[in-house]
Short mmCIF file of C-alpha atoms in Angstrom, two decimals:
data_model
loop_
_atom_site.label_atom_id
_atom_site.label_comp_id
_atom_site.label_asym_id
_atom_site.label_seq_id
_atom_site.Cartn_x
_atom_site.Cartn_y
_atom_site.Cartn_z
CA MET A 1 9.90 -23.66 22.75
CA ILE A 2 8.95 -21.03 20.19
CA SER A 3 5.22 -21.06 19.39
CA ASN A 4 3.88 -22.37 16.09
CA ASN A 5 2.49 -18.89 15.41
CA ALA A 6 5.98 -17.44 15.68
CA ILE A 7 7.49 -20.23 13.58
CA ASN A 8 4.90 -19.76 10.85
CA LEU A 9 5.33 -15.98 10.60
CA SER A 10 7.24 -15.29 7.39
CA GLU A 11 9.88 -12.63 6.92
CA SER A 12 8.99 -10.65 3.84
CA PRO A 13 11.66 -9.65 1.29
CA LEU A 14 10.01 -6.20 1.48
CA TYR A 15 11.38 -5.67 4.98
CA SER A 16 14.55 -7.75 4.72
CA PHE A 17 15.65 -5.67 1.71
CA PHE A 18 14.79 -2.43 3.47
CA ASN A 19 16.94 -3.52 6.42
CA GLU A 20 19.79 -4.56 4.12
CA VAL A 21 19.76 -1.19 2.38
CA LYS A 22 19.80 0.67 5.71
CA LYS A 23 22.72 -1.46 6.90
CA ARG A 24 24.73 -0.73 3.77
CA GLU A 25 23.95 2.98 3.98
CA ALA A 26 25.07 2.98 7.61
CA ASN A 27 28.36 1.46 6.45
CA GLY A 28 28.91 4.34 4.03
CA GLU A 29 27.64 2.86 0.76
CA ARG A 30 25.86 5.25 -1.60
CA ILE A 31 22.60 3.67 -2.69
CA ILE A 32 19.83 5.16 -4.79
CA ASN A 33 16.79 3.74 -3.10
CA LEU A 34 14.01 2.85 -5.54
CA GLY A 35 12.72 0.21 -3.17
CA VAL A 36 11.44 2.07 -0.17
CA GLY A 37 7.76 2.90 0.23
CA LEU A 38 7.91 6.44 1.53
CA PRO A 39 7.91 9.99 0.18
CA TYR A 40 11.33 11.50 -0.42
CA HIS A 41 10.03 14.82 0.87
CA ASP A 42 10.62 16.00 4.41
CA THR A 43 7.78 16.52 6.88
CA PRO A 44 6.39 20.07 6.43
CA LEU A 45 7.91 22.64 8.78
CA ASP A 46 4.58 23.65 10.30
CA VAL A 47 3.89 20.01 11.19
CA LYS A 48 7.28 19.72 12.88
CA GLU A 49 6.64 22.93 14.78
CA ALA A 50 3.25 21.62 15.94
CA GLY A 51 5.01 18.58 17.36
CA ILE A 52 7.55 20.77 19.15
CA LYS A 53 4.75 22.96 20.48
CA ALA A 54 2.97 19.90 21.85
CA VAL A 55 6.12 18.94 23.74
CA LYS A 56 6.55 22.45 25.15
CA GLU A 57 2.90 22.56 26.22
CA GLY A 58 3.21 19.27 28.08
CA LYS A 59 1.07 17.22 25.71
CA THR A 60 3.33 14.26 26.34
CA LYS A 61 1.03 11.96 28.33
CA TYR A 62 -1.11 9.00 27.39
CA THR A 63 -4.15 9.73 25.25
CA PRO A 64 -7.20 7.49 24.84
CA ALA A 65 -6.14 4.41 22.86
CA SER A 66 -8.60 5.43 20.14
CA GLY A 67 -6.96 8.85 19.73
CA VAL A 68 -7.48 12.48 20.74
CA PHE A 69 -10.89 13.97 20.05
CA GLU A 70 -9.57 17.05 18.21
CA LEU A 71 -7.80 14.88 15.63
CA LYS A 72 -10.84 12.64 15.17
CA LYS A 73 -12.95 15.72 14.52
CA ALA A 74 -10.49 17.02 11.91
CA ILE A 75 -10.40 13.60 10.21
CA ALA A 76 -14.20 13.58 10.08
CA GLU A 77 -14.05 16.96 8.33
CA LYS A 78 -11.54 15.61 5.81
CA PHE A 79 -13.86 12.68 5.04
CA LYS A 80 -16.82 15.05 4.70
CA LYS A 81 -15.03 16.95 1.93
CA GLU A 82 -14.86 13.64 0.04
CA GLY A 83 -18.56 12.92 0.52
CA LEU A 84 -18.06 10.47 3.40
CA ASN A 85 -19.95 11.28 6.59
CA TYR A 86 -18.37 9.81 9.70
CA ASP A 87 -19.02 10.81 13.29
CA THR A 88 -16.06 10.94 15.69
CA ALA A 89 -17.41 7.73 17.28
CA GLU A 90 -16.85 6.03 13.90
CA ILE A 91 -13.15 6.98 13.76
CA VAL A 92 -10.19 5.45 15.57
CA ILE A 93 -6.52 6.54 15.54
CA SER A 94 -3.45 4.39 16.08
CA SER A 95 0.31 4.30 15.57
CA GLY A 96 0.22 3.84 11.81
CA ALA A 97 -2.02 1.71 9.59
CA LYS A 98 -0.62 -1.71 10.52
CA PRO A 99 -2.09 -1.95 14.04
CA LEU A 100 -5.44 -0.93 12.58
CA LEU A 101 -5.21 -3.60 9.90
CA ALA A 102 -4.53 -6.23 12.57
CA ALA A 103 -7.33 -4.88 14.77
CA ALA A 104 -9.81 -4.78 11.88
CA GLU A 105 -9.09 -8.37 10.84
CA TRP A 106 -9.28 -9.49 14.49
CA ALA A 107 -12.65 -7.75 14.83
CA VAL A 108 -14.39 -9.46 11.90
CA ILE A 109 -12.88 -12.92 11.24
CA ASP A 110 -12.80 -16.18 13.15
CA PRO A 111 -10.45 -19.16 12.69
CA GLY A 112 -11.35 -21.03 9.53
CA ASP A 113 -13.12 -18.10 7.85
CA LYS A 114 -12.15 -17.45 4.25
CA VAL A 115 -10.65 -14.11 3.31
CA ILE A 116 -10.24 -12.88 -0.27
CA ILE A 117 -7.20 -10.65 -0.72
CA SER A 118 -6.42 -8.85 -3.96
CA SER A 119 -3.00 -9.74 -5.29
CA PRO A 120 -0.26 -8.51 -5.65
CA TYR A 121 -0.74 -7.63 -2.01
CA TYR A 122 0.77 -5.64 0.81
CA PRO A 123 2.42 -8.43 2.88
CA PRO A 124 0.70 -7.75 6.25
CA PHE A 125 -2.72 -8.39 4.65
CA VAL A 126 -1.85 -12.07 4.30
CA GLU A 127 0.32 -12.56 7.37
CA VAL A 128 -2.26 -11.07 9.75
CA ALA A 129 -5.08 -13.17 8.26
CA LYS A 130 -3.01 -16.34 8.63
CA GLN A 131 -2.18 -15.48 12.23
CA MET A 132 -5.91 -15.09 12.89
CA GLY A 133 -6.41 -18.63 11.60
CA ALA A 134 -8.19 -17.56 8.41
CA GLU A 135 -7.94 -19.33 5.08
CA VAL A 136 -6.52 -16.87 2.54
CA VAL A 137 -7.79 -16.89 -1.05
CA LEU A 138 -5.69 -14.72 -3.36
CA ALA A 139 -7.42 -12.90 -6.22
CA ASP A 140 -4.97 -12.00 -8.99
CA GLY A 141 -5.36 -8.31 -9.76
CA LEU A 142 -2.74 -8.15 -12.51
CA ALA A 143 -5.22 -9.38 -15.09
CA CYS A 144 -7.66 -6.53 -14.42
CA SER A 145 -4.81 -4.03 -14.70
CA SER A 146 -3.96 -4.90 -18.29
CA PRO A 147 -4.44 -1.84 -20.51
CA ASP A 148 -5.35 -4.17 -23.40
CA LYS A 149 -8.00 -6.08 -21.49
CA GLY A 150 -9.62 -3.26 -19.58
CA MET A 151 -13.02 -4.22 -18.19
CA ALA A 152 -13.71 -6.96 -20.76
CA GLY A 153 -14.27 -9.63 -18.11
CA GLY A 154 -15.14 -7.32 -15.26
CA VAL A 155 -12.81 -6.84 -12.32
CA LEU A 156 -14.26 -9.81 -10.41
CA GLY A 157 -14.03 -12.05 -13.45
CA ASP A 158 -10.39 -11.10 -13.78
CA PHE A 159 -9.91 -11.81 -10.07
CA GLY A 160 -11.29 -15.31 -10.63
CA ILE A 161 -14.03 -14.59 -8.08
CA THR A 162 -16.94 -15.16 -10.47
CA THR A 163 -15.53 -18.17 -12.34
CA PRO A 164 -17.68 -21.37 -12.42
CA ASN A 165 -15.70 -23.00 -9.62
CA PRO A 166 -14.19 -20.13 -7.62
CA PRO A 167 -11.39 -21.09 -5.20
CA TRP A 168 -13.32 -19.83 -2.17
CA GLN A 169 -16.23 -22.28 -2.50
CA GLY A 170 -16.58 -25.10 0.02
CA GLY A 171 -15.79 -25.30 3.73
CA LYS A 172 -16.48 -22.35 5.99
CA ALA A 173 -18.16 -19.23 4.73
CA LEU A 174 -16.37 -16.41 2.99
CA LYS A 175 -16.21 -13.54 5.49
CA LEU A 176 -13.95 -10.71 4.34
CA LEU A 177 -12.51 -9.06 1.24
CA ILE A 178 -9.33 -6.95 1.52
CA PHE A 179 -8.00 -4.71 -1.21
CA ASN A 180 -6.09 -1.47 -1.51
CA SER A 181 -6.65 1.32 -3.98
CA PRO A 182 -4.34 2.73 -5.17
CA ASN A 183 -2.68 -0.67 -5.02
CA ASN A 184 0.77 -1.26 -3.60
CA PRO A 185 2.74 -2.48 -5.61
CA ILE A 186 0.99 -2.10 -8.99
CA GLY A 187 -0.54 1.38 -8.74
CA LYS A 188 -4.00 0.16 -9.76
CA VAL A 189 -6.84 2.60 -8.94
CA TYR A 190 -10.31 1.04 -8.99
CA ASN A 191 -12.83 3.12 -10.93
CA LYS A 192 -16.51 3.53 -10.04
CA GLU A 193 -17.68 0.67 -12.25
CA GLU A 194 -15.13 -1.72 -10.72
CA LEU A 195 -15.95 -0.61 -7.17
CA GLU A 196 -19.66 -1.11 -7.84
CA GLU A 197 -18.93 -4.65 -8.98
CA ILE A 198 -16.90 -5.37 -5.85
CA ALA A 199 -19.63 -3.78 -3.70
CA LYS A 200 -22.34 -5.94 -5.26
CA PHE A 201 -20.28 -9.07 -4.62
CA ALA A 202 -19.71 -8.03 -1.00
CA LYS A 203 -23.41 -7.35 -0.43
CA ASP A 204 -24.54 -10.53 -2.21
CA ASN A 205 -22.22 -12.60 -0.02
CA ASP A 206 -22.67 -10.54 3.17
CA LEU A 207 -18.96 -9.72 3.38
CA TRP A 208 -16.96 -7.27 5.38
CA VAL A 209 -14.60 -5.17 3.27
CA ILE A 210 -11.30 -3.70 4.43
CA SER A 211 -10.35 -0.88 2.08
CA ASP A 212 -6.72 0.18 2.47
CA GLU A 213 -6.65 3.77 1.24
CA CYS A 214 -3.21 4.82 2.43
CA TYR A 215 -2.33 6.10 -1.07
CA SER A 216 -5.68 7.82 -1.72
CA ASP A 217 -3.98 11.22 -2.05
CA PHE A 218 -1.82 9.90 -4.90
CA VAL A 219 -4.14 9.49 -7.87
CA TYR A 220 -2.91 10.86 -11.20
CA GLY A 221 -5.91 12.02 -13.20
CA GLY A 222 -9.35 12.26 -11.64
CA ASN A 223 -10.44 12.20 -8.02
CA TYR A 224 -10.23 9.32 -5.59
CA LEU A 225 -13.39 7.32 -4.91
CA SER A 226 -13.76 5.18 -1.78
CA ILE A 227 -15.88 2.03 -1.88
CA ALA A 228 -17.38 3.19 1.44
CA SER A 229 -19.10 6.04 -0.42
CA LEU A 230 -21.22 3.64 -2.50
CA PRO A 231 -24.81 2.83 -1.45
CA ASP A 232 -25.09 0.47 1.55
CA MET A 233 -21.31 0.02 1.79
CA LYS A 234 -20.38 2.29 4.68
CA GLU A 235 -21.71 -0.10 7.32
CA ARG A 236 -19.78 -3.10 5.98
CA THR A 237 -16.54 -1.30 5.07
CA ILE A 238 -13.56 -0.52 7.30
CA VAL A 239 -11.52 2.27 5.70
CA ILE A 240 -7.86 2.45 6.72
CA ARG A 241 -5.67 5.47 5.97
CA SER A 242 -2.42 6.95 7.19
CA PHE A 243 -0.59 10.26 7.57
CA SER A 244 2.67 8.58 6.54
CA LYS A 245 2.42 8.99 2.79
CA SER A 246 0.08 11.97 2.40
CA TYR A 247 2.09 14.28 4.66
CA ALA A 248 5.58 12.70 4.57
CA MET A 249 5.18 11.58 8.18
CA THR A 250 6.37 7.96 8.00
CA GLY A 251 8.39 8.18 11.22
CA TRP A 252 5.64 9.92 13.19
CA ARG A 253 3.44 6.79 13.09
CA VAL A 254 -0.16 7.98 12.87
CA GLY A 255 -2.92 6.15 11.03
CA TYR A 256 -6.69 6.05 11.30
CA ALA A 257 -9.67 3.86 10.48
CA ALA A 258 -13.34 4.58 9.93
CA GLY A 259 -16.33 2.27 10.05
CA SER A 260 -19.56 1.51 11.85
CA VAL A 261 -19.78 2.38 15.55
CA ASP A 262 -19.91 -1.30 16.55
CA VAL A 263 -16.79 -2.37 14.68
CA ILE A 264 -14.84 0.77 15.67
CA LYS A 265 -15.65 0.00 19.33
CA LYS A 266 -14.13 -3.46 18.92
CA ILE A 267 -11.08 -2.08 17.13
CA SER A 268 -10.64 0.41 20.00
CA MET A 269 -10.84 -2.45 22.51
CA TYR A 270 -8.08 -4.26 20.61
CA LEU A 271 -5.91 -1.15 20.78
CA ASP A 272 -6.69 -0.75 24.50
CA ASN A 273 -5.54 -4.29 25.24
CA PHE A 274 -2.69 -4.89 22.81
CA ILE A 275 -1.29 -1.64 21.41
CA GLY A 276 -2.03 1.43 23.52
CA CYS A 277 -2.25 4.93 22.14
CA ALA A 278 -0.40 6.57 19.29
CA SER A 279 2.20 9.13 20.34
CA SER A 280 0.44 12.19 21.75
CA ILE A 281 3.06 14.42 20.12
CA SER A 282 2.53 12.80 16.73
CA GLN A 283 -1.24 13.17 17.00
CA TYR A 284 -0.99 16.93 17.53
CA ALA A 285 1.47 17.16 14.65
CA ALA A 286 -1.02 15.23 12.49
CA LEU A 287 -3.71 17.74 13.45
CA ALA A 288 -1.54 20.49 11.95
CA ALA A 289 -0.97 18.39 8.82
CA LEU A 290 -4.70 18.35 8.12
CA LYS A 291 -4.56 22.13 7.72
CA ASP A 292 -2.79 21.31 4.47
CA ASP A 293 -1.57 24.42 2.66
CA GLY A 294 -0.93 22.64 -0.63
CA PHE A 295 1.98 20.43 0.49
CA THR A 296 0.32 17.16 -0.58
CA GLU A 297 -0.77 18.57 -3.94
CA LYS A 298 2.76 19.82 -4.65
CA MET A 299 4.24 16.47 -3.66
CA ARG A 300 1.76 14.63 -5.90
CA GLY A 301 2.70 16.87 -8.84
CA GLU A 302 6.42 16.15 -8.40
CA LEU A 303 5.78 12.42 -8.12
CA ASP A 304 3.65 12.52 -11.26
CA GLU A 305 6.59 14.05 -13.15
CA ASN A 306 8.79 11.18 -11.96
CA ARG A 307 6.10 8.67 -12.92
CA LYS A 308 6.08 10.01 -16.47
CA ILE A 309 9.89 9.86 -16.67
CA LEU A 310 9.92 6.23 -15.57
CA ILE A 311 7.05 5.21 -17.87
CA GLU A 312 8.72 6.88 -20.87
CA TRP A 313 11.99 5.08 -20.08
CA LEU A 314 10.24 1.70 -19.77
CA ASP A 315 8.35 2.25 -23.02
CA LYS A 316 11.54 3.17 -24.90
CA LYS A 317 13.19 0.00 -23.60
CA GLY A 318 10.19 -2.13 -24.54
CA ILE A 319 9.88 -3.37 -20.99
CA GLU A 320 6.59 -4.84 -19.79
CA TYR A 321 5.02 -3.22 -16.73
CA VAL A 322 1.68 -2.56 -15.08
CA TYR A 323 0.54 0.98 -15.89
CA PRO A 324 0.44 2.93 -12.61
CA GLU A 325 -2.61 5.11 -12.04
CA GLY A 326 -1.77 5.93 -8.43
CA ALA A 327 0.60 5.45 -5.45
CA PHE A 328 4.29 5.87 -6.40
CA TYR A 329 5.42 2.51 -7.73
CA VAL A 330 5.70 0.65 -11.02
CA PHE A 331 5.53 -3.15 -11.09
CA VAL A 332 8.04 -4.14 -13.76
CA LYS A 333 8.58 -7.47 -15.51
CA TYR A 334 12.32 -7.26 -15.23
CA ALA A 335 13.60 -9.86 -17.74
CA ASN A 336 14.30 -7.23 -20.40
CA LEU A 337 16.14 -5.00 -17.95
CA ARG A 338 19.13 -7.27 -18.36
CA GLU A 339 21.03 -7.58 -21.63
CA LEU A 340 18.94 -9.48 -24.19
CA ASP A 341 20.17 -12.85 -25.36
CA PRO A 342 21.79 -12.12 -28.77
CA SER A 343 21.07 -15.68 -29.93
CA ASP A 344 17.32 -15.07 -29.67
CA GLU A 345 15.96 -13.17 -32.68
CA HIS A 346 12.91 -12.14 -30.65
CA GLY A 347 15.03 -10.63 -27.89
CA ALA A 348 13.88 -13.08 -25.22
CA ARG A 349 16.29 -14.42 -22.65
CA SER A 350 16.86 -18.16 -22.56
CA GLU A 351 15.51 -19.98 -19.49
CA SER A 352 19.04 -20.83 -18.36
CA MET A 353 19.85 -17.12 -18.10
CA ARG A 354 16.81 -16.17 -16.00
CA ILE A 355 17.17 -15.43 -12.30
CA GLY A 356 14.62 -14.87 -9.56
CA SER A 357 13.48 -11.45 -8.40
CA VAL A 358 15.48 -11.65 -5.15
CA ALA A 359 18.68 -12.46 -7.02
CA PHE A 360 18.02 -9.71 -9.55
CA ALA A 361 17.34 -7.19 -6.79
CA MET A 362 20.63 -8.19 -5.16
CA GLU A 363 22.37 -7.72 -8.52
CA LEU A 364 21.04 -4.18 -8.67
CA LEU A 365 21.94 -3.55 -5.04
CA GLU A 366 25.55 -4.43 -5.77
CA ARG A 367 25.44 -1.65 -8.36
CA GLY A 368 24.09 0.83 -5.84
CA ILE A 369 20.38 0.66 -6.72
CA ALA A 370 17.72 -0.70 -4.38
CA VAL A 371 14.42 -2.13 -5.67
CA THR A 372 11.94 -4.57 -4.11
CA PRO A 373 11.66 -8.18 -5.36
CA GLY A 374 8.27 -9.13 -6.76
CA VAL A 375 8.00 -12.16 -4.47
CA ALA A 376 7.46 -9.75 -1.56
CA PHE A 377 3.94 -9.24 -2.93
CA GLY A 378 2.95 -12.79 -3.82
CA ASP A 379 3.85 -15.27 -6.52
CA TYR A 380 5.43 -12.67 -8.80
CA ASP A 381 9.03 -13.76 -9.19
CA ASP A 382 9.20 -12.25 -12.69
CA TYR A 383 8.64 -8.75 -11.31
CA ILE A 384 10.32 -6.06 -9.27
CA ARG A 385 8.72 -3.01 -7.71
CA ILE A 386 10.38 0.29 -8.59
CA SER A 387 9.50 3.33 -6.51
CA TYR A 388 9.74 6.69 -8.23
CA SER A 389 9.61 8.54 -4.92
CA VAL A 390 13.12 9.95 -5.21
CA GLY A 391 14.54 13.21 -6.47
CA LYS A 392 14.35 13.60 -10.24
CA LYS A 393 18.14 13.62 -10.68
CA LYS A 394 18.54 10.47 -8.60
CA LEU A 395 15.83 8.72 -10.60
CA GLU A 396 17.53 9.61 -13.89
CA GLU A 397 20.91 8.51 -12.53
CA ALA A 398 19.45 5.18 -11.42
CA LEU A 399 17.80 4.55 -14.79
CA GLY A 400 21.12 5.31 -16.48
CA LYS A 401 22.85 2.70 -14.32
CA ILE A 402 20.15 0.11 -15.00
CA SER A 403 20.52 0.76 -18.74
CA LYS A 404 24.14 -0.41 -18.49
CA LEU A 405 23.26 -3.81 -16.98
CA SER A 406 25.06 -6.64 -18.71
#
């Protein structure tokens, strides 16, 4: 018999759509992929050459499960430039961010603990917590991303965390808060005032915080600020980052986490027992990536141009969306992407004409455009996620096709 854990693990539309697109492409279909969460750029040549060099030099054996020392040291230097001081003993490396997310949740929560997760969310946040036996409390982050509302109610008020009867009260204690900034899928970047509010809540309630910062190199306007840099937050925060997005290394599978010595030791033990080490070759390639010669900055500039093209197109169409401050996605309320109901003087579609986000994404896929249904990120069936991480000409072609939807 299959276990209840296996039965209860949900397949996310995020991954099922990715697999469907790959299958169609393998069968010769031409698809403009605005759904995938990866840079359209190729891995830098010097990074590739570092990987090849590692192979030629015989660096093809197991490494410590927590990663090679040289890479940890280079990561510590990268953090230091951002005002975050981590020793190599406070850093752990794994095969991408996902194993580290699982290890971090395993290290700090027990069955029955309550976990607050900002929503819309990256699907593994929720699935891992459920598998650990935690009770998930979703905090709606769309409200605090409204350009009209701003900080009127404070980010926690918008989340519903500080309401008179918050959903996390009662039962076992609240233990952990998980959020990502920039947010996938909405592109929200938490500013200092918002992070200070979250930090105060975490300290007042003695919470652990997992800060997913995999898109920290993609902030458009201003510098990135980690919650771990705030007073008294380093010891209770587990920062998770990845080489995948920042250096176009999605297939190389290298991620890293930083936190207190005690929690990093436990995360390393998890990796020892359940995962093993990241590829030795990929780790030495990642070491070369950290000697960044401007690749990430150039990539960010090109993505920002695409972001502006997409925002201008959405504004001209009068389509509602969450304004993206970072990452490379726009979360779009898609109703107005289809032809407006001519019988409605306000341009709204009748309820009988509405379809769910999965069906709408399939409609676009049949026209050669891939997007991600909003339900992949929570209860957001009125939305789709559009990635602007494609070549400029492809993006403009895709928007032209969407404009012709009937």
